[in-house]
Tab-separated table of N, CA and C in Angstrom:
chain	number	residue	atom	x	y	z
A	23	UNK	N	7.694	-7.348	1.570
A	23	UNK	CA	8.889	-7.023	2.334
A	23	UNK	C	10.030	-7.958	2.020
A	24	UNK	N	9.835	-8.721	1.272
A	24	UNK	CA	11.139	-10.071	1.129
A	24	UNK	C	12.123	-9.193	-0.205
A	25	UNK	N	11.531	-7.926	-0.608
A	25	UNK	CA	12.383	-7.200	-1.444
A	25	UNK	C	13.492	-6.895	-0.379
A	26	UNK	N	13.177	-6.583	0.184
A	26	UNK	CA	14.525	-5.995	1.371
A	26	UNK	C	15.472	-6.957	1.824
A	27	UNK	N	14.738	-8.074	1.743
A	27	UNK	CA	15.899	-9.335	1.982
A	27	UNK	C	16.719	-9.546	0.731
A	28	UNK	N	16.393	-9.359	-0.376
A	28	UNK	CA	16.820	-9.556	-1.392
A	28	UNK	C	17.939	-8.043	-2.031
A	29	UNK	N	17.995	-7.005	-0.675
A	29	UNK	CA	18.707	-5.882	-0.572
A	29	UNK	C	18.022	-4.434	-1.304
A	30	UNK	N	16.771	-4.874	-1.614
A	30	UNK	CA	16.323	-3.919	-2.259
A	30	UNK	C	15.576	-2.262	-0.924
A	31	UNK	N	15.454	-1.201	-1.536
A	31	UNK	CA	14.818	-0.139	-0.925
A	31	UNK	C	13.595	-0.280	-0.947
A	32	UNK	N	12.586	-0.182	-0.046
A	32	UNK	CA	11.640	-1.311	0.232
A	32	UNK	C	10.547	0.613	0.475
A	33	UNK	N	9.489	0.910	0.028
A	33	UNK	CA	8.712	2.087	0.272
A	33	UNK	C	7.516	1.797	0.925
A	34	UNK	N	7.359	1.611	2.071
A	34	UNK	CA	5.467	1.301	2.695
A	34	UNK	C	4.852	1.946	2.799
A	35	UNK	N	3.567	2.433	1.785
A	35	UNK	CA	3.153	3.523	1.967
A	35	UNK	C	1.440	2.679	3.069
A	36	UNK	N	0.845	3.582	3.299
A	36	UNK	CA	-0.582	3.928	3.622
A	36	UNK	C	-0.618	4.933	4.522
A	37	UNK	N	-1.978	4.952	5.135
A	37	UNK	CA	-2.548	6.129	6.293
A	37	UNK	C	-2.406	6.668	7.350
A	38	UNK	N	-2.131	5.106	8.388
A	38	UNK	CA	-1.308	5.106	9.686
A	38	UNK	C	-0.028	4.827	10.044
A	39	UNK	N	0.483	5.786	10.172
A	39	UNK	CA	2.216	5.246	10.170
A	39	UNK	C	2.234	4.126	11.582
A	40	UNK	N	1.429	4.155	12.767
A	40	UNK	CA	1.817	3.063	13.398
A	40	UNK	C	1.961	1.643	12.506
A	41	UNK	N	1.086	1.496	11.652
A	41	UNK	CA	0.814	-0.118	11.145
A	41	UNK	C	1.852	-0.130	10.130
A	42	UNK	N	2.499	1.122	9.559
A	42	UNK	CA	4.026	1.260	8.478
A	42	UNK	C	5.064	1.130	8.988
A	43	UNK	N	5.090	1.563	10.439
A	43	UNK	CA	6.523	1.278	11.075
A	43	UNK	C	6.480	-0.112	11.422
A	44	UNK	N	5.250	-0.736	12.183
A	44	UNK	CA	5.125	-1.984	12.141
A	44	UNK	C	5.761	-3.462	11.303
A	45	UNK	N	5.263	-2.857	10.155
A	45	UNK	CA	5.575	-3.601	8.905
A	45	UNK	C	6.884	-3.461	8.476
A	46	UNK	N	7.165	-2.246	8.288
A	46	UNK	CA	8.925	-1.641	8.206
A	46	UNK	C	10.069	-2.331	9.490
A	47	UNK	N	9.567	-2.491	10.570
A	47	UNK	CA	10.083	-3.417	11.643
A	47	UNK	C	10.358	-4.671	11.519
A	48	UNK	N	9.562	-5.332	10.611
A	48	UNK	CA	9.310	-6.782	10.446
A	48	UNK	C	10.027	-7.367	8.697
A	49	UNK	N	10.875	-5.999	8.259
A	49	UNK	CA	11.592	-6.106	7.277
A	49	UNK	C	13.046	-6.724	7.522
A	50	UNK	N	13.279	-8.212	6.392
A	50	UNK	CA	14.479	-8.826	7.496
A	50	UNK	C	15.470	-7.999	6.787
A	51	UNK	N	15.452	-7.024	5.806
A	51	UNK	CA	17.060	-6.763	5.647
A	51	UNK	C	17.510	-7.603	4.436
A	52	UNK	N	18.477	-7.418	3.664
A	52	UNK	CA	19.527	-6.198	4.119
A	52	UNK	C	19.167	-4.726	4.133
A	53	UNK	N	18.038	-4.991	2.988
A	53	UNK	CA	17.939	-3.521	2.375
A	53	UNK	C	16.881	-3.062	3.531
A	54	UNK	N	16.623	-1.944	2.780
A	54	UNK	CA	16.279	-0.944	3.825
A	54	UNK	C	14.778	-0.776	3.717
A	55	UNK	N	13.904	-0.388	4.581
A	55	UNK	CA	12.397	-0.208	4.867
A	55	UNK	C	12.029	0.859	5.113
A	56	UNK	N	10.888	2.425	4.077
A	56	UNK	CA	11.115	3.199	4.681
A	56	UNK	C	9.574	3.192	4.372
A	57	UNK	N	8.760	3.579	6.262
A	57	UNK	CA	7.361	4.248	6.164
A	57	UNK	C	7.212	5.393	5.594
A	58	UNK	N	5.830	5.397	4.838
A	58	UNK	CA	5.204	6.779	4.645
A	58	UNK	C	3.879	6.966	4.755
A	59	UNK	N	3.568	7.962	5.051
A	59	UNK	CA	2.236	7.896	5.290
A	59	UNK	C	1.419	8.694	3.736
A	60	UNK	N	1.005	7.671	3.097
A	60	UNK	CA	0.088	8.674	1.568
A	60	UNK	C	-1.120	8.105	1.596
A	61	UNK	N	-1.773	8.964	1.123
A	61	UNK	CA	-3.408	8.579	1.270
A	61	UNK	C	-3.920	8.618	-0.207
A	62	UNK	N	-3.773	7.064	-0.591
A	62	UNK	CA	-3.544	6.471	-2.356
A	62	UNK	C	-4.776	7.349	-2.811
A	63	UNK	N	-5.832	8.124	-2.240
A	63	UNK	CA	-6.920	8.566	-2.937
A	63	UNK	C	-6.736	9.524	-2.903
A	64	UNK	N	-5.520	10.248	-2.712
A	64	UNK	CA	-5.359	11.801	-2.565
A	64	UNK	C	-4.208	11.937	-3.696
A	65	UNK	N	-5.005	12.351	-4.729
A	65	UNK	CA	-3.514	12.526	-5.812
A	65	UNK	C	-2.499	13.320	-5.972
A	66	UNK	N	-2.612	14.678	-5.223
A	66	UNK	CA	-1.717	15.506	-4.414
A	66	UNK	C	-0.574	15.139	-3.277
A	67	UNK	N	-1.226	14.360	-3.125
A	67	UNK	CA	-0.710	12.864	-2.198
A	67	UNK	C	0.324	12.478	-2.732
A	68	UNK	N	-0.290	11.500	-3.674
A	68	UNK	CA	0.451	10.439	-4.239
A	68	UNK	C	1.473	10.989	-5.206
A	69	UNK	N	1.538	12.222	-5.854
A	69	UNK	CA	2.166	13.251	-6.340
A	69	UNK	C	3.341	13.316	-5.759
A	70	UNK	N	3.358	14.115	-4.354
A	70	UNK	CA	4.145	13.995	-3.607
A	70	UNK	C	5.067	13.309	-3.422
A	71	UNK	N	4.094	12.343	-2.951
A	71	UNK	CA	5.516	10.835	-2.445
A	71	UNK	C	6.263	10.541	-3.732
A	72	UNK	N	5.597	10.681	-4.904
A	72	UNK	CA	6.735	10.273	-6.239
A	72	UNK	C	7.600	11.456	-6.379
A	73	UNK	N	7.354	12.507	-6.386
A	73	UNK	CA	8.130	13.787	-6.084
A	73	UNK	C	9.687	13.363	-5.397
A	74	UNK	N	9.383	12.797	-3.543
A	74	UNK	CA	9.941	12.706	-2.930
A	74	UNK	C	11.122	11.568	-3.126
A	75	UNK	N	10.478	10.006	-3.797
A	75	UNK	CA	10.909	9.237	-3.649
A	75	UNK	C	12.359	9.572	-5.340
A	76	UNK	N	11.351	10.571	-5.873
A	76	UNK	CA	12.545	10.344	-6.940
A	76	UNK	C	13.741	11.683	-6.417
A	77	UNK	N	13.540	12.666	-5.459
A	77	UNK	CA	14.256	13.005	-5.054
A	77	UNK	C	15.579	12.294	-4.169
A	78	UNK	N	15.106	11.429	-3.682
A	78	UNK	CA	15.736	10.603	-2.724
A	78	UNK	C	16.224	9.721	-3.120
A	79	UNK	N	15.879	9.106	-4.306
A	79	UNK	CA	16.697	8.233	-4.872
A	79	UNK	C	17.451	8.290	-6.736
A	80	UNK	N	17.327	9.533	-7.062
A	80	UNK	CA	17.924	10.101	-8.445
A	80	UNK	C	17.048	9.807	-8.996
A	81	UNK	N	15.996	9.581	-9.238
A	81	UNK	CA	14.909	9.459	-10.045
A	81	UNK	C	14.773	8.089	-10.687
A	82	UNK	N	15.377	7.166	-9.251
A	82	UNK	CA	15.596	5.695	-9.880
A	82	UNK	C	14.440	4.718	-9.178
A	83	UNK	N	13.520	4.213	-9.874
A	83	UNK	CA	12.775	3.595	-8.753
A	83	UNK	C	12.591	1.959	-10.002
A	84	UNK	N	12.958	1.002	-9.385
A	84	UNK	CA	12.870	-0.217	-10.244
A	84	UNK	C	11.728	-0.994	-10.207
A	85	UNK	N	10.726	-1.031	-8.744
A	85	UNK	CA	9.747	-1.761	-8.867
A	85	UNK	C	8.690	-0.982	-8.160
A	86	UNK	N	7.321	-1.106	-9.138
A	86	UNK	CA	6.384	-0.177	-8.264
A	86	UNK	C	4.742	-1.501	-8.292
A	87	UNK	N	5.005	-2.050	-6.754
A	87	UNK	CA	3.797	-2.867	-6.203
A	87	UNK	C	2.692	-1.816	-6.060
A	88	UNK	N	1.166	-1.825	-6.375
A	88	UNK	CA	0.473	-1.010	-5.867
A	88	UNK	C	-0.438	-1.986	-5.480
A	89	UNK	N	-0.946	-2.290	-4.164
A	89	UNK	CA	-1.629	-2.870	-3.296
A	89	UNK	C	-3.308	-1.638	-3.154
A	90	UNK	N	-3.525	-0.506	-3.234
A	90	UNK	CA	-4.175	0.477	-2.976
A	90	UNK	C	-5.588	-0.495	-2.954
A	91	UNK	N	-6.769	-0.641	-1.942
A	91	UNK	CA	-8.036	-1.273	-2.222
A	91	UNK	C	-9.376	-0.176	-2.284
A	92	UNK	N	-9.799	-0.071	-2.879
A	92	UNK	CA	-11.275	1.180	-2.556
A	92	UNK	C	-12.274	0.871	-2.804
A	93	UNK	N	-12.551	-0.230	-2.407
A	93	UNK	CA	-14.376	-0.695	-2.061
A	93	UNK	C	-14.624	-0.854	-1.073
A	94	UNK	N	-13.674	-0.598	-0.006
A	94	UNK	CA	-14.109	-0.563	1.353
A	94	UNK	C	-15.639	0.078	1.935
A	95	UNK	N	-16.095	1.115	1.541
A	95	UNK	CA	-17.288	1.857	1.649
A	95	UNK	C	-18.503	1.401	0.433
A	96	UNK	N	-17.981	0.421	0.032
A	96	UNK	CA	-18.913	-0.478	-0.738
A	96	UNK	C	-19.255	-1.681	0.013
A	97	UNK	N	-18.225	-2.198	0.791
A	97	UNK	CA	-18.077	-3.574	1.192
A	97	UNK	C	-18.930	-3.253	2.760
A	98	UNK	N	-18.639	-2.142	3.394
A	98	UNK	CA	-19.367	-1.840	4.912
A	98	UNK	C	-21.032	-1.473	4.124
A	99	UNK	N	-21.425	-0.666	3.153
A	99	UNK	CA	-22.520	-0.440	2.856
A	99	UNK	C	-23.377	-1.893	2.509
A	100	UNK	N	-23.032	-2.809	2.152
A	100	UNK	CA	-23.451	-4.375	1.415
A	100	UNK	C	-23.300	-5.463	2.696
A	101	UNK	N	-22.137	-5.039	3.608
A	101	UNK	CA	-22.327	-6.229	5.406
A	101	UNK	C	-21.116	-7.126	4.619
A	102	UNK	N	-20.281	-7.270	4.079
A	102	UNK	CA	-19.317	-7.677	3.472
A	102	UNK	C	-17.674	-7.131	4.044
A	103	UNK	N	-17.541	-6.433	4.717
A	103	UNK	CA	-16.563	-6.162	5.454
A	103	UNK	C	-16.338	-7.308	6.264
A	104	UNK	N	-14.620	-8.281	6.470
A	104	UNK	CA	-14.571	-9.106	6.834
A	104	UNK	C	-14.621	-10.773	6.413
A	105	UNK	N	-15.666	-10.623	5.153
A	105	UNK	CA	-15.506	-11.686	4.262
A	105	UNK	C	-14.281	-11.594	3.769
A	106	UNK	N	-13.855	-13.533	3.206
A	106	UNK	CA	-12.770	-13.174	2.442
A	106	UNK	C	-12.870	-12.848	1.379
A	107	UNK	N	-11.845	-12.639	0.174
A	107	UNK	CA	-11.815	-12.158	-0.940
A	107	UNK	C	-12.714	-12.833	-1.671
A	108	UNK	N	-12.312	-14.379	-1.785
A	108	UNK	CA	-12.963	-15.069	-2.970
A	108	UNK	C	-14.507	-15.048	-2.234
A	109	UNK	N	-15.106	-14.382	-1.008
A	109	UNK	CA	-16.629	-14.684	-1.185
A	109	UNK	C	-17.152	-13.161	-1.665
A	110	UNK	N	-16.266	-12.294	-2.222
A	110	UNK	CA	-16.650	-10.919	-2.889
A	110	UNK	C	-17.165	-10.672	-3.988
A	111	UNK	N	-18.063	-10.570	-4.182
A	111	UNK	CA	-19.215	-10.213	-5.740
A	111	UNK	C	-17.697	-9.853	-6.575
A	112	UNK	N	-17.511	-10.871	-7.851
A	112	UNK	CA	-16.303	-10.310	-8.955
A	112	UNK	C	-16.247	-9.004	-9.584
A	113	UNK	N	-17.669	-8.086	-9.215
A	113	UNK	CA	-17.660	-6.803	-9.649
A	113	UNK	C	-16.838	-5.644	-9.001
A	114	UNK	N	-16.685	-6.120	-7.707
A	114	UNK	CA	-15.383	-5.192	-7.242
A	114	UNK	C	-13.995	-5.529	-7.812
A	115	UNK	N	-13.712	-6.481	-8.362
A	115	UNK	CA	-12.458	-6.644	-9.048
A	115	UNK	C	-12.462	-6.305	-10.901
C-alpha cells in the first residue's frame, strides 16, 4: 500500500472484500486504493479483473505485485497452518 503514498493506483485483490476494504482504508494516499474481490485460482477470474483493470485504466498498468499463496490445503493437511514461513518444509516454495 505505500504505492499509493507514492500517488500510485493501488488494485487489492482477494476473496473477502471485508478484509480489501479494510486494507484499501488503511491506504495513506495520495493515490488511490481500489478493492476487488478475484479468486487468484479461478482463471476466468483473474481474466476478468485484467479485462477490467485495462478497461479502466487504457490498458496501462505499470506494476503487477502477485502475493497469490496455494498450499494452504497442504499446510492444514500436514498441522502447519499458523507456523511461520521460515519453519515451512522449502518444498512449498
Amino acid at each position: 500500500l505505500g504505492l499509493s503514498e507514492a500517488g500510485a493506483t493501488v488494485y487489492v485483490t482477494g476473496r473477502q472484500r471485508p478484509a480489501l476494504e479494510e486494507a484499501c482504508a488503511s491506504a495513506p494516499g495520495p493515490g488511490a486504493c481500489i478493492p476487488r474481490v478475484v479468486d487468484s485460482a479461478d482463471d476466468a477470474a483473474v481474466e476478468a479483473f485484467f479485462a477490467e483493470v485495462a478497461s479502466e485504466t487504457g490498458g496501462r498498468l505499470d506494476i503487477l505485485v502477485n502475493n497469490a499463496y496455494s498450499a494452504l490445503s497442504y499446510q492444514r493437511a500436514e498441522g502447519l497452518v499458523g507456523k511461520p514461513f521460515w519453519e515451512q518444509p522449502m518444498r512449498l516454495f
